[in-house]
Amino acid sequence: MSNWKSCENCGDTEDCWYGLDDYPFEGDCSAWTPMRCRCGGILSTPREHNGKKYRHCYACHFEFFEEDGQ
């Protein structure tokens, strides 16, 4: 499984059952979609700078910092 196509970077988690003990994600999810920015652009996988995690939008280049512990 690549780092990009993972549960951590999926924009369709509302009704997802992957990651549960009975349904481990194995990189072959037909419902997987990339996380999207408010502008509609695709967000990067989590990155880290000075100990803070963030995602970068490839379209508008805005950076979204994640809350501590996420």
Coordinates of N, CA, C and O in Angstrom, one line a residue:
M1 N 0.9 -1.2 0.0 CA 0.0 0.0 0.0 C 0.9 1.2 0.0 O 1.9 1.3 0.7
S2 N 0.6 2.2 -0.8 CA 1.4 3.4 -0.9 C 0.9 4.3 0.3 O -0.1 4.2 0.8
N3 N 1.8 5.3 0.6 CA 1.4 6.2 1.7 C 0.3 7.1 1.3 O -0.4 7.6 2.1
W4 N 0.2 7.4 0.0 CA -0.9 8.3 -0.5 C -2.2 7.7 -0.4 O -3.2 8.3 0.1
K5 N -2.4 6.5 -0.9 CA -3.7 5.9 -0.9 C -3.9 5.1 0.4 O -3.7 3.9 0.4
S6 N -4.3 5.8 1.4 CA -4.4 5.2 2.8 C -5.6 5.7 3.4 O -6.2 6.7 3.0
C7 N -6.1 5.1 4.5 CA -7.2 5.6 5.3 C -6.9 7.0 5.8 O -7.8 7.8 5.9
E8 N -5.7 7.3 6.2 CA -5.3 8.6 6.7 C -5.5 9.7 5.7 O -5.7 10.8 6.1
N9 N -5.5 9.4 4.4 CA -5.6 10.4 3.4 C -6.9 10.2 2.6 O -6.9 10.6 1.4
C10 N -7.9 9.6 3.1 CA -9.2 9.4 2.4 C -10.2 10.4 2.7 O -10.4 10.8 3.9
G11 N -10.9 11.0 1.7 CA -11.9 11.9 2.0 C -13.3 11.4 2.1 O -14.2 12.1 2.3
D12 N -13.4 10.0 2.1 CA -14.7 9.4 2.2 C -14.7 8.5 3.4 O -14.7 7.3 3.3
T13 N -14.7 9.1 4.6 CA -14.6 8.3 5.9 C -15.9 8.2 6.6 O -16.0 7.5 7.6
E14 N -17.0 8.9 6.1 CA -18.2 8.9 6.9 C -18.8 7.5 7.1 O -19.2 7.2 8.2
D15 N -18.9 6.7 6.1 CA -19.5 5.4 6.2 C -18.5 4.3 6.0 O -18.9 3.2 5.7
C16 N -17.3 4.6 6.2 CA -16.2 3.6 6.0 C -16.1 2.6 7.1 O -16.2 3.0 8.3
W17 N -15.9 1.4 6.7 CA -15.7 0.4 7.8 C -14.3 -0.2 7.7 O -13.9 -1.1 8.5
Y18 N -13.4 0.3 6.8 CA -12.0 -0.1 6.8 C -11.3 0.4 8.1 O -11.7 1.4 8.6
G19 N -10.3 -0.3 8.5 CA -9.6 0.1 9.7 C -10.2 -0.6 11.0 O -9.6 -0.6 12.0
L20 N -11.4 -1.1 10.9 CA -12.0 -1.9 12.0 C -11.2 -3.2 12.0 O -10.7 -3.7 11.0
D21 N -11.2 -3.9 13.2 CA -10.5 -5.2 13.3 C -10.9 -6.2 12.3 O -10.0 -6.9 11.8
D22 N -12.2 -6.3 11.9 CA -12.6 -7.3 11.0 C -12.3 -6.9 9.5 O -12.4 -7.8 8.6
Y23 N -12.0 -5.7 9.2 CA -11.9 -5.2 7.9 C -10.6 -4.3 7.8 O -10.7 -3.1 7.6
P24 N -9.4 -4.9 7.8 CA -8.2 -4.1 7.7 C -8.0 -3.6 6.3 O -8.4 -4.3 5.3
F25 N -7.6 -2.4 6.1 CA -7.3 -1.8 4.8 C -6.1 -2.4 4.2 O -5.0 -2.5 4.8
E26 N -6.2 -2.9 3.0 CA -5.1 -3.6 2.3 C -4.7 -2.9 1.0 O -4.1 -3.5 0.2
G27 N -5.1 -1.6 0.8 CA -4.8 -0.9 -0.3 C -5.7 -1.1 -1.5 O -5.4 -0.6 -2.6
D28 N -6.8 -1.7 -1.4 CA -7.7 -2.0 -2.5 C -9.1 -1.6 -2.1 O -10.0 -2.4 -1.9
C29 N -9.3 -0.3 -2.0 CA -10.6 0.2 -1.6 C -11.3 0.9 -2.7 O -10.7 1.9 -3.2
S30 N -12.4 0.4 -3.2 CA -13.1 1.1 -4.3 C -13.7 2.4 -3.9 O -14.0 3.2 -4.8
A31 N -13.9 2.7 -2.6 CA -14.5 3.9 -2.2 C -13.5 5.0 -1.8 O -13.9 6.1 -1.5
W32 N -12.2 4.7 -1.9 CA -11.2 5.7 -1.6 C -11.2 6.9 -2.5 O -11.2 6.7 -3.7
T33 N -11.2 8.0 -1.9 CA -11.1 9.3 -2.7 C -10.1 10.2 -1.9 O -10.1 10.2 -0.7
P34 N -9.4 11.0 -2.6 CA -8.4 11.9 -2.0 C -9.1 13.0 -1.1 O -10.2 13.4 -1.5
M35 N -8.5 13.4 -0.1 CA -9.0 14.5 0.7 C -9.0 15.8 -0.1 O -8.0 16.0 -0.9
R36 N -10.0 16.6 0.0 CA -10.0 17.8 -0.8 C -10.1 19.1 0.1 O -10.6 19.1 1.2
C37 N -9.5 20.1 -0.4 CA -9.5 21.4 0.2 C -10.8 22.1 0.0 O -11.6 21.7 -0.9
R38 N -11.1 23.2 0.6 CA -12.3 24.0 0.4 C -12.4 24.5 -1.0 O -13.5 24.7 -1.6
C39 N -11.2 24.7 -1.7 CA -11.2 25.2 -3.1 C -11.5 24.0 -4.1 O -11.7 24.3 -5.2
G40 N -11.5 22.8 -3.6 CA -11.7 21.6 -4.4 C -10.4 20.9 -4.8 O -10.4 19.8 -5.4
G41 N -9.3 21.5 -4.5 CA -8.0 20.9 -4.8 C -7.7 19.7 -3.9 O -8.3 19.5 -2.8
I42 N -6.7 18.9 -4.3 CA -6.4 17.7 -3.5 C -5.3 18.1 -2.4 O -4.4 18.8 -2.7
L43 N -5.6 17.6 -1.2 CA -4.6 17.8 -0.1 C -3.6 16.7 0.0 O -3.8 15.6 -0.4
S44 N -2.4 17.2 0.4 CA -1.3 16.2 0.6 C -1.5 15.3 1.8 O -2.4 15.5 2.6
T45 N -0.6 14.3 1.9 CA -0.6 13.5 3.1 C 0.0 14.4 4.2 O 0.5 15.5 3.9
P46 N -0.2 14.0 5.4 CA 0.3 14.9 6.5 C 1.8 15.1 6.4 O 2.5 14.2 6.2
R47 N 2.2 16.4 6.6 CA 3.6 16.7 6.6 C 3.9 17.3 8.0 O 2.9 17.6 8.8
E48 N 5.1 17.5 8.3 CA 5.5 18.1 9.6 C 6.5 19.2 9.5 O 7.5 19.0 8.7
H49 N 6.3 20.2 10.2 CA 7.3 21.4 10.3 C 7.3 21.9 11.7 O 6.3 22.2 12.3
N50 N 8.5 22.0 12.3 CA 8.7 22.4 13.7 C 7.7 21.7 14.6 O 7.2 22.3 15.5
G51 N 7.5 20.4 14.4 CA 6.7 19.6 15.3 C 5.2 19.7 15.1 O 4.5 19.1 15.8
K52 N 4.8 20.5 14.1 CA 3.3 20.7 13.9 C 3.0 20.0 12.6 O 3.7 20.1 11.6
K53 N 1.9 19.2 12.6 CA 1.5 18.5 11.3 C 0.5 19.4 10.5 O -0.3 20.1 11.1
Y54 N 0.7 19.3 9.2 CA -0.2 20.1 8.3 C -0.4 19.3 7.0 O 0.3 18.4 6.7
R55 N -1.4 19.8 6.3 CA -1.6 19.3 4.9 C -1.5 20.5 4.0 O -2.0 21.6 4.3
H56 N -1.0 20.3 2.8 CA -0.8 21.3 1.8 C -1.8 21.1 0.6 O -2.0 19.9 0.2
C57 N -2.5 22.1 0.2 CA -3.3 22.0 -1.0 C -2.5 22.3 -2.2 O -1.9 23.3 -2.4
Y58 N -2.6 21.3 -3.2 CA -1.9 21.4 -4.4 C -2.4 22.4 -5.4 O -1.8 22.9 -6.3
A59 N -3.7 22.9 -5.2 CA -4.3 23.8 -6.0 C -4.1 25.3 -5.6 O -3.6 26.1 -6.3
C60 N -4.5 25.6 -4.4 CA -4.5 27.0 -3.9 C -3.2 27.2 -3.0 O -3.0 28.4 -2.6
H61 N -2.5 26.2 -2.6 CA -1.3 26.2 -1.8 C -1.5 26.7 -0.4 O -0.6 27.1 0.3
F62 N -2.7 26.6 0.1 CA -3.0 26.9 1.5 C -2.5 25.7 2.3 O -2.5 24.6 1.8
E63 N -2.1 26.0 3.5 CA -1.7 24.9 4.4 C -2.6 24.8 5.6 O -2.9 25.8 6.3
F64 N -3.2 23.6 5.9 CA -4.1 23.4 7.0 C -3.4 22.6 8.1 O -2.9 21.5 7.9
F65 N -3.2 23.3 9.2 CA -2.5 22.6 10.4 C -3.5 21.8 11.1 O -4.7 22.1 11.3
E66 N -3.1 20.6 11.5 CA -3.9 19.6 12.2 C -3.9 19.9 13.6 O -2.9 20.4 14.1
E67 N -4.9 19.5 14.3 CA -4.9 19.7 15.8 C -3.9 18.7 16.4 O -3.6 17.7 15.9
D68 N -3.4 19.1 17.6 CA -2.5 18.3 18.3 C -3.1 16.9 18.6 O -4.3 16.9 19.0
G69 N -2.4 15.9 18.5 CA -2.9 14.5 18.8 C -3.7 13.9 17.6 O -4.2 12.8 17.8
Q70 N -3.7 14.5 16.5 CA -4.4 13.9 15.3 C -3.4 13.4 14.3 O -2.3 13.8 14.2

